PDB file of C-alpha atoms in Angstrom:
ATOM      1  CA  UNK A 162     -55.432  86.209  -1.374  1.00  0.00           C
ATOM      2  CA  UNK A 163     -53.226  89.274  -1.747  1.00  0.00           C
ATOM      3  CA  UNK A 164     -50.045  89.846   0.268  1.00  0.00           C
ATOM      4  CA  UNK A 165     -51.978  92.401   2.341  1.00  0.00           C
ATOM      5  CA  UNK A 166     -54.649  89.768   3.064  1.00  0.00           C
ATOM      6  CA  UNK A 167     -51.946  87.321   4.106  1.00  0.00           C
ATOM      7  CA  UNK A 168     -50.345  89.863   6.440  1.00  0.00           C
ATOM      8  CA  UNK A 169     -53.746  90.522   8.016  1.00  0.00           C
ATOM      9  CA  UNK A 170     -54.379  86.801   8.476  1.00  0.00           C
ATOM     10  CA  UNK A 171     -50.969  86.371  10.092  1.00  0.00           C
ATOM     11  CA  UNK A 172     -51.669  89.282  12.417  1.00  0.00           C
ATOM     12  CA  UNK A 173     -55.016  88.013  13.702  1.00  0.00           C
ATOM     13  CA  UNK A 174     -53.729  84.478  14.295  1.00  0.00           C
ATOM     14  CA  UNK A 175     -50.857  85.913  16.323  1.00  0.00           C
ATOM     15  CA  UNK A 176     -52.798  88.517  18.277  1.00  0.00           C
ATOM     16  CA  UNK A 177     -56.329  87.161  18.706  1.00  0.00           C
ATOM     17  CA  UNK A 178     -57.439  84.245  20.869  1.00  0.00           C
ATOM     18  CA  UNK A 179     -59.657  81.507  19.462  1.00  0.00           C
ATOM     19  CA  UNK A 180     -62.742  82.756  21.313  1.00  0.00           C
ATOM     20  CA  UNK A 181     -62.394  86.246  19.840  1.00  0.00           C
ATOM     21  CA  UNK A 182     -61.811  84.922  16.306  1.00  0.00           C
ATOM     22  CA  UNK A 183     -64.884  82.695  16.683  1.00  0.00           C
ATOM     23  CA  UNK A 184     -66.996  85.616  17.875  1.00  0.00           C
ATOM     24  CA  UNK A 185     -65.736  88.136  15.313  1.00  0.00           C
ATOM     25  CA  UNK A 186     -65.899  85.888  12.235  1.00  0.00           C
ATOM     26  CA  UNK A 187     -68.587  83.379  13.187  1.00  0.00           C
ATOM     27  CA  UNK A 188     -66.309  80.338  13.011  1.00  0.00           C
ATOM     28  CA  UNK A 189     -67.944  78.123  15.611  1.00  0.00           C
ATOM     29  CA  UNK A 190     -65.787  75.070  15.016  1.00  0.00           C
ATOM     30  CA  UNK A 191     -62.673  75.780  17.093  1.00  0.00           C
ATOM     31  CA  UNK A 192     -60.752  73.014  15.301  1.00  0.00           C
ATOM     32  CA  UNK A 193     -61.037  75.076  12.106  1.00  0.00           C
ATOM     33  CA  UNK A 194     -59.403  78.021  13.851  1.00  0.00           C
ATOM     34  CA  UNK A 195     -56.571  75.768  15.016  1.00  0.00           C
ATOM     35  CA  UNK A 196     -56.217  74.496  11.454  1.00  0.00           C
ATOM     36  CA  UNK A 197     -55.999  78.055  10.118  1.00  0.00           C
ATOM     37  CA  UNK A 198     -53.304  78.846  12.692  1.00  0.00           C
ATOM     38  CA  UNK A 199     -51.378  75.774  11.592  1.00  0.00           C
ATOM     39  CA  UNK A 200     -51.599  76.665   7.913  1.00  0.00           C
ATOM     40  CA  UNK A 201     -50.429  80.219   8.623  1.00  0.00           C
ATOM     41  CA  UNK A 202     -47.557  78.922  10.740  1.00  0.00           C
ATOM     42  CA  UNK A 203     -46.484  76.562   7.943  1.00  0.00           C
ATOM     43  CA  UNK A 204     -46.758  79.357   5.354  1.00  0.00           C
ATOM     44  CA  UNK A 205     -49.262  77.341   3.313  1.00  0.00           C
ATOM     45  CA  UNK A 206     -51.192  80.332   1.984  1.00  0.00           C
ATOM     46  CA  UNK A 207     -49.959  81.666  -1.356  1.00  0.00           C
ATOM     47  CA  UNK A 208     -50.571  85.178  -2.637  1.00  0.00           C
ATOM     48  CA  UNK A 209     -51.936  86.694  -5.818  1.00  0.00           C
ATOM     49  CA  UNK A 210     -52.442  90.472  -5.954  1.00  0.00           C
ATOM     50  CA  UNK A 211     -55.334  89.965  -8.374  1.00  0.00           C
ATOM     51  CA  UNK A 212     -57.242  88.126  -5.644  1.00  0.00           C
ATOM     52  CA  UNK A 213     -57.424  90.867  -3.020  1.00  0.00           C
ATOM     53  CA  UNK A 214     -60.255  90.601  -0.479  1.00  0.00           C
ATOM     54  CA  UNK A 215     -61.330  94.080   0.612  1.00  0.00           C
ATOM     55  CA  UNK A 216     -63.544  92.680   3.347  1.00  0.00           C
ATOM     56  CA  UNK A 217     -61.887  90.623   6.106  1.00  0.00           C
ATOM     57  CA  UNK A 218     -65.147  88.760   6.780  1.00  0.00           C
ATOM     58  CA  UNK A 219     -65.273  87.579   3.161  1.00  0.00           C
ATOM     59  CA  UNK A 220     -61.663  86.427   3.442  1.00  0.00           C
ATOM     60  CA  UNK A 221     -62.323  84.396   6.587  1.00  0.00           C
ATOM     61  CA  UNK A 222     -65.564  82.980   5.169  1.00  0.00           C
ATOM     62  CA  UNK A 223     -63.749  81.726   2.085  1.00  0.00           C
ATOM     63  CA  UNK A 224     -60.959  80.145   4.117  1.00  0.00           C
ATOM     64  CA  UNK A 225     -63.481  78.445   6.403  1.00  0.00           C
ATOM     65  CA  UNK A 226     -65.424  77.090   3.400  1.00  0.00           C
ATOM     66  CA  UNK A 227     -62.258  75.689   1.866  1.00  0.00           C
ATOM     67  CA  UNK A 228     -61.401  73.909   5.106  1.00  0.00           C
ATOM     68  CA  UNK A 229     -64.740  72.096   4.986  1.00  0.00           C
ATOM     69  CA  UNK A 230     -63.779  70.358   1.764  1.00  0.00           C
ATOM     70  CA  UNK A 231     -62.558  66.822   2.289  1.00  0.00           C
ATOM     71  CA  UNK A 232     -59.318  66.794   0.327  1.00  0.00           C
ATOM     72  CA  UNK A 233     -58.148  63.490  -1.107  1.00  0.00           C
ATOM     73  CA  UNK A 234     -55.274  61.968   0.816  1.00  0.00           C
ATOM     74  CA  UNK A 235     -52.127  60.592  -0.796  1.00  0.00           C
ATOM     75  CA  UNK A 236     -51.301  57.173   0.623  1.00  0.00           C
ATOM     76  CA  UNK A 237     -48.494  55.645  -1.433  1.00  0.00           C
ATOM     77  CA  UNK A 238     -46.850  55.315  -4.824  1.00  0.00           C
ATOM     78  CA  UNK A 239     -48.074  52.427  -6.963  1.00  0.00           C
ATOM     79  CA  UNK A 240     -47.320  50.815 -10.284  1.00  0.00           C
ATOM     80  CA  UNK A 241     -49.518  52.016 -13.121  1.00  0.00           C
ATOM     81  CA  UNK A 242     -52.442  49.798 -13.981  1.00  0.00           C
ATOM     82  CA  UNK A 243     -55.266  51.399 -15.956  1.00  0.00           C
ATOM     83  CA  UNK A 244     -54.507  55.014 -15.069  1.00  0.00           C
ATOM     84  CA  UNK A 245     -53.231  55.862 -18.574  1.00  0.00           C
ATOM     85  CA  UNK A 246     -55.639  54.741 -21.289  1.00  0.00           C
ATOM     86  CA  UNK A 247     -55.890  57.592 -23.809  1.00  0.00           C
ATOM     87  CA  UNK A 248     -53.910  55.665 -26.430  1.00  0.00           C
ATOM     88  CA  UNK A 249     -56.754  53.121 -26.486  1.00  0.00           C
ATOM     89  CA  UNK A 250     -59.190  55.850 -27.479  1.00  0.00           C
ATOM     90  CA  UNK A 251     -57.511  57.452 -30.498  1.00  0.00           C
ATOM     91  CA  UNK A 252     -60.400  57.914 -32.905  1.00  0.00           C
ATOM     92  CA  UNK A 253     -60.005  58.056 -36.694  1.00  0.00           C
ATOM     93  CA  UNK A 254     -62.726  58.541 -39.299  1.00  0.00           C
ATOM     94  CA  UNK A 255     -63.177  55.453 -41.482  1.00  0.00           C
ATOM     95  CA  UNK A 256     -62.073  57.195 -44.682  1.00  0.00           C
ATOM     96  CA  UNK A 257     -58.626  57.889 -43.173  1.00  0.00           C
ATOM     97  CA  UNK A 258     -58.180  54.744 -41.082  1.00  0.00           C
ATOM     98  CA  UNK A 259     -56.597  52.421 -43.662  1.00  0.00           C
ATOM     99  CA  UNK A 260     -54.153  55.059 -44.894  1.00  0.00           C
ATOM    100  CA  UNK A 261     -53.007  55.922 -41.377  1.00  0.00           C
ATOM    101  CA  UNK A 262     -52.575  52.264 -40.401  1.00  0.00           C
ATOM    102  CA  UNK A 263     -50.499  51.598 -43.514  1.00  0.00           C
ATOM    103  CA  UNK A 264     -48.305  54.620 -42.830  1.00  0.00           C
ATOM    104  CA  UNK A 265     -47.708  53.542 -39.216  1.00  0.00           C
ATOM    105  CA  UNK A 266     -46.708  50.031 -40.291  1.00  0.00           C
ATOM    106  CA  UNK A 267     -44.281  51.376 -42.900  1.00  0.00           C
ATOM    107  CA  UNK A 268     -42.282  53.521 -40.489  1.00  0.00           C
ATOM    108  CA  UNK A 269     -38.955  52.160 -39.324  1.00  0.00           C
ATOM    109  CA  UNK A 270     -36.183  54.756 -39.183  1.00  0.00           C
ATOM    110  CA  UNK A 271     -37.698  58.169 -39.784  1.00  0.00           C
ATOM    111  CA  UNK A 272     -40.788  60.171 -39.001  1.00  0.00           C
ATOM    112  CA  UNK A 273     -43.358  60.536 -41.734  1.00  0.00           C
ATOM    113  CA  UNK A 274     -46.486  62.569 -42.209  1.00  0.00           C
ATOM    114  CA  UNK A 275     -50.007  61.525 -43.072  1.00  0.00           C
ATOM    115  CA  UNK A 276     -52.642  64.195 -43.763  1.00  0.00           C
ATOM    116  CA  UNK A 277     -50.792  66.641 -41.497  1.00  0.00           C
ATOM    117  CA  UNK A 278     -50.337  64.167 -38.622  1.00  0.00           C
ATOM    118  CA  UNK A 279     -46.729  63.296 -37.764  1.00  0.00           C
ATOM    119  CA  UNK A 280     -46.026  59.673 -36.864  1.00  0.00           C
ATOM    120  CA  UNK A 281     -42.924  60.057 -34.736  1.00  0.00           C
ATOM    121  CA  UNK A 282     -40.527  57.151 -34.055  1.00  0.00           C
ATOM    122  CA  UNK A 283     -37.975  59.265 -32.165  1.00  0.00           C
ATOM    123  CA  UNK A 284     -39.500  58.316 -28.824  1.00  0.00           C
ATOM    124  CA  UNK A 285     -39.961  54.635 -29.671  1.00  0.00           C
ATOM    125  CA  UNK A 286     -38.058  53.555 -26.541  1.00  0.00           C
ATOM    126  CA  UNK A 287     -39.563  56.202 -24.310  1.00  0.00           C
ATOM    127  CA  UNK A 288     -43.257  56.520 -25.153  1.00  0.00           C
ATOM    128  CA  UNK A 289     -46.267  54.635 -26.450  1.00  0.00           C
ATOM    129  CA  UNK A 290     -45.587  53.531 -30.036  1.00  0.00           C
ATOM    130  CA  UNK A 291     -46.096  55.441 -32.186  1.00  0.00           C
ATOM    131  CA  UNK A 292     -46.293  59.033 -30.998  1.00  0.00           C
ATOM    132  CA  UNK A 293     -48.918  60.858 -33.031  1.00  0.00           C
ATOM    133  CA  UNK A 294     -48.873  64.632 -33.063  1.00  0.00           C
ATOM    134  CA  UNK A 295     -49.904  67.499 -35.289  1.00  0.00           C
ATOM    135  CA  UNK A 296     -49.318  71.227 -35.623  1.00  0.00           C
ATOM    136  CA  UNK A 297     -53.051  71.625 -36.282  1.00  0.00           C
ATOM    137  CA  UNK A 298     -56.314  70.218 -34.982  1.00  0.00           C
ATOM    138  CA  UNK A 299     -58.215  67.929 -37.344  1.00  0.00           C
ATOM    139  CA  UNK A 300     -61.798  66.752 -37.040  1.00  0.00           C
ATOM    140  CA  UNK A 301     -60.968  63.292 -38.400  1.00  0.00           C
ATOM    141  CA  UNK A 302     -58.651  62.215 -35.571  1.00  0.00           C
ATOM    142  CA  UNK A 303     -58.965  62.613 -31.798  1.00  0.00           C
ATOM    143  CA  UNK A 304     -56.910  62.158 -28.609  1.00  0.00           C
ATOM    144  CA  UNK A 305     -53.523  62.804 -30.204  1.00  0.00           C
ATOM    145  CA  UNK A 306     -51.075  65.577 -29.302  1.00  0.00           C
ATOM    146  CA  UNK A 307     -52.368  68.604 -31.205  1.00  0.00           C
ATOM    147  CA  UNK A 308     -52.292  71.456 -28.675  1.00  0.00           C
ATOM    148  CA  UNK A 309     -49.806  74.156 -29.730  1.00  0.00           C
ATOM    149  CA  UNK A 310     -47.992  74.236 -26.384  1.00  0.00           C
ATOM    150  CA  UNK A 311     -47.794  70.429 -26.285  1.00  0.00           C
ATOM    151  CA  UNK A 312     -46.322  70.099 -29.784  1.00  0.00           C
ATOM    152  CA  UNK A 313     -43.805  72.826 -28.914  1.00  0.00           C
ATOM    153  CA  UNK A 314     -42.981  70.889 -25.762  1.00  0.00           C
ATOM    154  CA  UNK A 315     -42.326  67.691 -27.751  1.00  0.00           C
ATOM    155  CA  UNK A 316     -39.800  69.508 -29.933  1.00  0.00           C
ATOM    156  CA  UNK A 317     -37.848  70.534 -26.833  1.00  0.00           C
ATOM    157  CA  UNK A 318     -37.979  67.003 -25.412  1.00  0.00           C
ATOM    158  CA  UNK A 319     -36.728  65.622 -28.715  1.00  0.00           C
ATOM    159  CA  UNK A 320     -33.656  67.856 -28.453  1.00  0.00           C
ATOM    160  CA  UNK A 321     -33.134  66.671 -24.867  1.00  0.00           C
ATOM    161  CA  UNK A 322     -33.230  62.970 -25.747  1.00  0.00           C
ATOM    162  CA  UNK A 323     -29.405  62.516 -25.945  1.00  0.00           C
ATOM    163  CA  UNK A 324     -28.991  64.276 -22.583  1.00  0.00           C
ATOM    164  CA  UNK A 325     -31.587  62.087 -20.891  1.00  0.00           C
ATOM    165  CA  UNK A 326     -30.148  58.949 -22.499  1.00  0.00           C
ATOM    166  CA  UNK A 327     -26.722  59.761 -21.046  1.00  0.00           C
ATOM    167  CA  UNK A 328     -27.976  60.741 -17.596  1.00  0.00           C
ATOM    168  CA  UNK A 329     -30.371  57.874 -16.906  1.00  0.00           C
ATOM    169  CA  UNK A 330     -30.360  54.117 -17.385  1.00  0.00           C
ATOM    170  CA  UNK A 331     -33.901  54.383 -18.690  1.00  0.00           C
ATOM    171  CA  UNK A 332     -36.620  56.986 -19.011  1.00  0.00           C
ATOM    172  CA  UNK A 333     -40.199  57.028 -20.196  1.00  0.00           C
ATOM    173  CA  UNK A 334     -42.866  59.643 -20.545  1.00  0.00           C
ATOM    174  CA  UNK A 335     -46.528  59.877 -21.370  1.00  0.00           C
ATOM    175  CA  UNK A 336     -49.105  62.456 -22.211  1.00  0.00           C
ATOM    176  CA  UNK A 337     -51.806  62.733 -19.543  1.00  0.00           C
ATOM    177  CA  UNK A 338     -55.225  63.232 -21.171  1.00  0.00           C
ATOM    178  CA  UNK A 339     -57.485  64.878 -18.592  1.00  0.00           C
ATOM    179  CA  UNK A 340     -60.621  63.543 -20.286  1.00  0.00           C
ATOM    180  CA  UNK A 341     -59.509  59.894 -20.194  1.00  0.00           C
ATOM    181  CA  UNK A 342     -56.501  59.295 -17.951  1.00  0.00           C
ATOM    182  CA  UNK A 343     -56.620  59.046 -14.182  1.00  0.00           C
ATOM    183  CA  UNK A 344     -53.405  60.627 -12.927  1.00  0.00           C
ATOM    184  CA  UNK A 345     -54.067  63.900 -11.157  1.00  0.00           C
ATOM    185  CA  UNK A 346     -53.288  66.134  -8.194  1.00  0.00           C
ATOM    186  CA  UNK A 347     -56.337  67.225  -6.154  1.00  0.00           C
ATOM    187  CA  UNK A 348     -56.630  70.932  -5.367  1.00  0.00           C
ATOM    188  CA  UNK A 349     -59.162  73.438  -4.090  1.00  0.00           C
ATOM    189  CA  UNK A 350     -60.449  76.514  -5.915  1.00  0.00           C
ATOM    190  CA  UNK A 351     -63.482  78.634  -5.059  1.00  0.00           C
ATOM    191  CA  UNK A 352     -64.364  76.279  -2.201  1.00  0.00           C
ATOM    192  CA  UNK A 353     -64.656  73.320  -4.565  1.00  0.00           C
ATOM    193  CA  UNK A 354     -62.468  70.291  -5.132  1.00  0.00           C
ATOM    194  CA  UNK A 355     -60.778  70.027  -8.554  1.00  0.00           C
ATOM    195  CA  UNK A 356     -58.288  67.766 -10.324  1.00  0.00           C
ATOM    196  CA  UNK A 357     -54.993  68.966 -11.802  1.00  0.00           C
ATOM    197  CA  UNK A 358     -53.900  66.750 -14.710  1.00  0.00           C
ATOM    198  CA  UNK A 359     -50.291  67.674 -15.642  1.00  0.00           C
ATOM    199  CA  UNK A 360     -49.993  67.365 -19.422  1.00  0.00           C
ATOM    200  CA  UNK A 361     -46.888  65.152 -19.352  1.00  0.00           C
ATOM    201  CA  UNK A 362     -45.416  62.707 -16.838  1.00  0.00           C
ATOM    202  CA  UNK A 363     -41.823  61.437 -16.910  1.00  0.00           C
ATOM    203  CA  UNK A 364     -40.221  58.515 -15.117  1.00  0.00           C
ATOM    204  CA  UNK A 365     -36.398  58.448 -15.180  1.00  0.00           C
ATOM    205  CA  UNK A 366     -34.176  56.052 -13.251  1.00  0.00           C
ATOM    206  CA  UNK A 367     -30.510  55.533 -12.510  1.00  0.00           C
ATOM    207  CA  UNK A 368     -29.434  52.903 -10.009  1.00  0.00           C
ATOM    208  CA  UNK A 369     -31.952  52.691  -7.192  1.00  0.00           C
ATOM    209  CA  UNK A 370     -33.207  56.267  -7.619  1.00  0.00           C
ATOM    210  CA  UNK A 371     -36.169  57.183  -9.785  1.00  0.00           C
ATOM    211  CA  UNK A 372     -37.350  60.700 -10.558  1.00  0.00           C
ATOM    212  CA  UNK A 373     -40.986  61.399 -11.383  1.00  0.00           C
ATOM    213  CA  UNK A 374     -41.439  64.701 -13.212  1.00  0.00           C
ATOM    214  CA  UNK A 375     -44.818  66.341 -13.806  1.00  0.00           C
ATOM    215  CA  UNK A 376     -44.728  69.031 -16.498  1.00  0.00           C
ATOM    216  CA  UNK A 377     -47.630  71.183 -17.658  1.00  0.00           C
ATOM    217  CA  UNK A 378     -46.814  73.218 -20.791  1.00  0.00           C
ATOM    218  CA  UNK A 379     -49.861  75.431 -21.017  1.00  0.00           C
ATOM    219  CA  UNK A 380     -50.256  79.088 -21.968  1.00  0.00           C
ATOM    220  CA  UNK A 381     -52.145  79.913 -18.784  1.00  0.00           C
ATOM    221  CA  UNK A 382     -52.109  83.093 -16.757  1.00  0.00           C
ATOM    222  CA  UNK A 383     -50.780  82.696 -13.234  1.00  0.00           C
ATOM    223  CA  UNK A 384     -54.127  82.818 -11.435  1.00  0.00           C
ATOM    224  CA  UNK A 385     -55.256  79.695 -13.302  1.00  0.00           C
ATOM    225  CA  UNK A 386     -52.491  77.415 -12.020  1.00  0.00           C
ATOM    226  CA  UNK A 387     -51.664  78.903  -8.616  1.00  0.00           C
ATOM    227  CA  UNK A 388     -54.279  76.676  -6.976  1.00  0.00           C
ATOM    228  CA  UNK A 389     -52.918  73.607  -8.762  1.00  0.00           C
ATOM    229  CA  UNK A 390     -49.444  74.231  -7.384  1.00  0.00           C
ATOM    230  CA  UNK A 391     -50.901  74.861  -3.923  1.00  0.00           C
ATOM    231  CA  UNK A 392     -52.633  71.476  -4.111  1.00  0.00           C
ATOM    232  CA  UNK A 393     -49.405  69.791  -5.193  1.00  0.00           C
ATOM    233  CA  UNK A 394     -47.427  71.369  -2.338  1.00  0.00           C
ATOM    234  CA  UNK A 395     -49.926  70.088   0.219  1.00  0.00           C
ATOM    235  CA  UNK A 396     -49.203  66.521  -0.882  1.00  0.00           C
ATOM    236  CA  UNK A 397     -45.563  66.412  -1.955  1.00  0.00           C
ATOM    237  CA  UNK A 398     -42.354  67.816  -0.508  1.00  0.00           C
ATOM    238  CA  UNK A 399     -39.706  68.081  -3.234  1.00  0.00           C
ATOM    239  CA  UNK A 400     -36.898  68.103  -0.663  1.00  0.00           C
ATOM    240  CA  UNK A 401     -38.040  64.695   0.568  1.00  0.00           C
ATOM    241  CA  UNK A 402     -37.100  61.254  -0.731  1.00  0.00           C
ATOM    242  CA  UNK A 403     -39.949  58.751  -0.862  1.00  0.00           C
ATOM    243  CA  UNK A 404     -39.512  54.982  -0.918  1.00  0.00           C
ATOM    244  CA  UNK A 405     -41.319  52.172  -2.732  1.00  0.00           C
ATOM    245  CA  UNK A 406     -40.135  48.609  -3.418  1.00  0.00           C
ATOM    246  CA  UNK A 407     -36.473  49.427  -2.595  1.00  0.00           C
ATOM    247  CA  UNK A 408     -36.520  52.414  -4.951  1.00  0.00           C
ATOM    248  CA  UNK A 409     -35.745  55.965  -3.842  1.00  0.00           C
ATOM    249  CA  UNK A 410     -38.336  58.276  -5.372  1.00  0.00           C
ATOM    250  CA  UNK A 411     -38.013  61.999  -6.017  1.00  0.00           C
ATOM    251  CA  UNK A 412     -40.891  64.009  -7.441  1.00  0.00           C
ATOM    252  CA  UNK A 413     -40.864  67.359  -9.250  1.00  0.00           C
ATOM    253  CA  UNK A 414     -43.698  69.444 -10.710  1.00  0.00           C
ATOM    254  CA  UNK A 415     -43.377  72.523 -12.929  1.00  0.00           C
ATOM    255  CA  UNK A 416     -45.556  74.635 -15.186  1.00  0.00           C
ATOM    256  CA  UNK A 417     -43.794  75.352 -18.497  1.00  0.00           C
ATOM    257  CA  UNK A 418     -44.592  78.814 -19.793  1.00  0.00           C
ATOM    258  CA  UNK A 419     -42.537  81.562 -21.433  1.00  0.00           C
ATOM    259  CA  UNK A 420     -44.829  84.507 -20.736  1.00  0.00           C
ATOM    260  CA  UNK A 421     -46.802  84.084 -17.490  1.00  0.00           C
ATOM    261  CA  UNK A 422     -46.450  86.871 -14.920  1.00  0.00           C
ATOM    262  CA  UNK A 423     -45.556  85.083 -11.683  1.00  0.00           C
ATOM    263  CA  UNK A 424     -45.235  86.437  -8.108  1.00  0.00           C
ATOM    264  CA  UNK A 425     -41.861  85.841  -6.450  1.00  0.00           C
ATOM    265  CA  UNK A 426     -43.008  83.016  -4.188  1.00  0.00           C
ATOM    266  CA  UNK A 427     -44.235  80.999  -7.181  1.00  0.00           C
ATOM    267  CA  UNK A 428     -41.337  81.610  -9.555  1.00  0.00           C
ATOM    268  CA  UNK A 429     -39.627  78.305  -8.722  1.00  0.00           C
ATOM    269  CA  UNK A 430     -42.706  76.448  -9.984  1.00  0.00           C
ATOM    270  CA  UNK A 431     -42.605  78.018 -13.455  1.00  0.00           C
ATOM    271  CA  UNK A 432     -39.874  77.236 -15.966  1.00  0.00           C
ATOM    272  CA  UNK A 433     -39.473  78.369 -19.558  1.00  0.00           C
ATOM    273  CA  UNK A 434     -39.307  75.941 -22.458  1.00  0.00           C
ATOM    274  CA  UNK A 435     -35.539  76.323 -22.784  1.00  0.00           C
ATOM    275  CA  UNK A 436     -35.171  75.501 -19.065  1.00  0.00           C
ATOM    276  CA  UNK A 437     -36.832  72.075 -19.160  1.00  0.00           C
ATOM    277  CA  UNK A 438     -33.485  70.296 -18.797  1.00  0.00           C
ATOM    278  CA  UNK A 439     -33.046  71.869 -15.350  1.00  0.00           C
ATOM    279  CA  UNK A 440     -35.702  69.643 -13.757  1.00  0.00           C
ATOM    280  CA  UNK A 441     -33.942  66.465 -14.822  1.00  0.00           C
TER     281      UNK A 441
END
């Protein structure tokens, strides 16, 4: 909704009684009206000037439809089991398989290249071994890091490795393949439930405190990820410390993008590539 829509919604929840709202907008379930009041009071509605509703009835209808969706509930943090499996599904055409396997086995101290695919040992202590990535997409290999924004992201992380090594006792990260892996944040868009799969997930620990960082380096316009951030905010409070098995847990989520046009209230959720260190 636009800022004008949000102001209108705030006004009617302050000045109109439930019975009048029900009559005017056809919302017969009074609990939904109470829920809308609560969401307005908690400032849960974000704004996007490109999503302006000229008709107040359409605005209220859309909000009411969204409230009917049964959002998934977050219960607790857990150790990973089979949530990350993409590395088991890397596919290679037979004619390239033997050459790639031989190249992987030969690598010890430096990264090498096979048919345009980089076999990267720099993250050997921090990622699945080996890390396979490419500047280009190839038909003969699948489920490796070959998206332009993701390969750019890896270069920045590589430069940050000494900083992270000094700051934390240990740290790991993984790519999150939305077609295979099962780590996601539920969110609502267009009155339908969706899943937000951040491209990369980091776990970094020092002492009894662990930080979980979700980073999504995609070249998306703001309207595409606003709903994802809204879904994340409904589940996690970044000012809060969570606890699991005597570990203090902090969680952070950011979209990494150098060019997206972002409204003021969402600016904290977008960082540029050269600002990645700030979330750690």
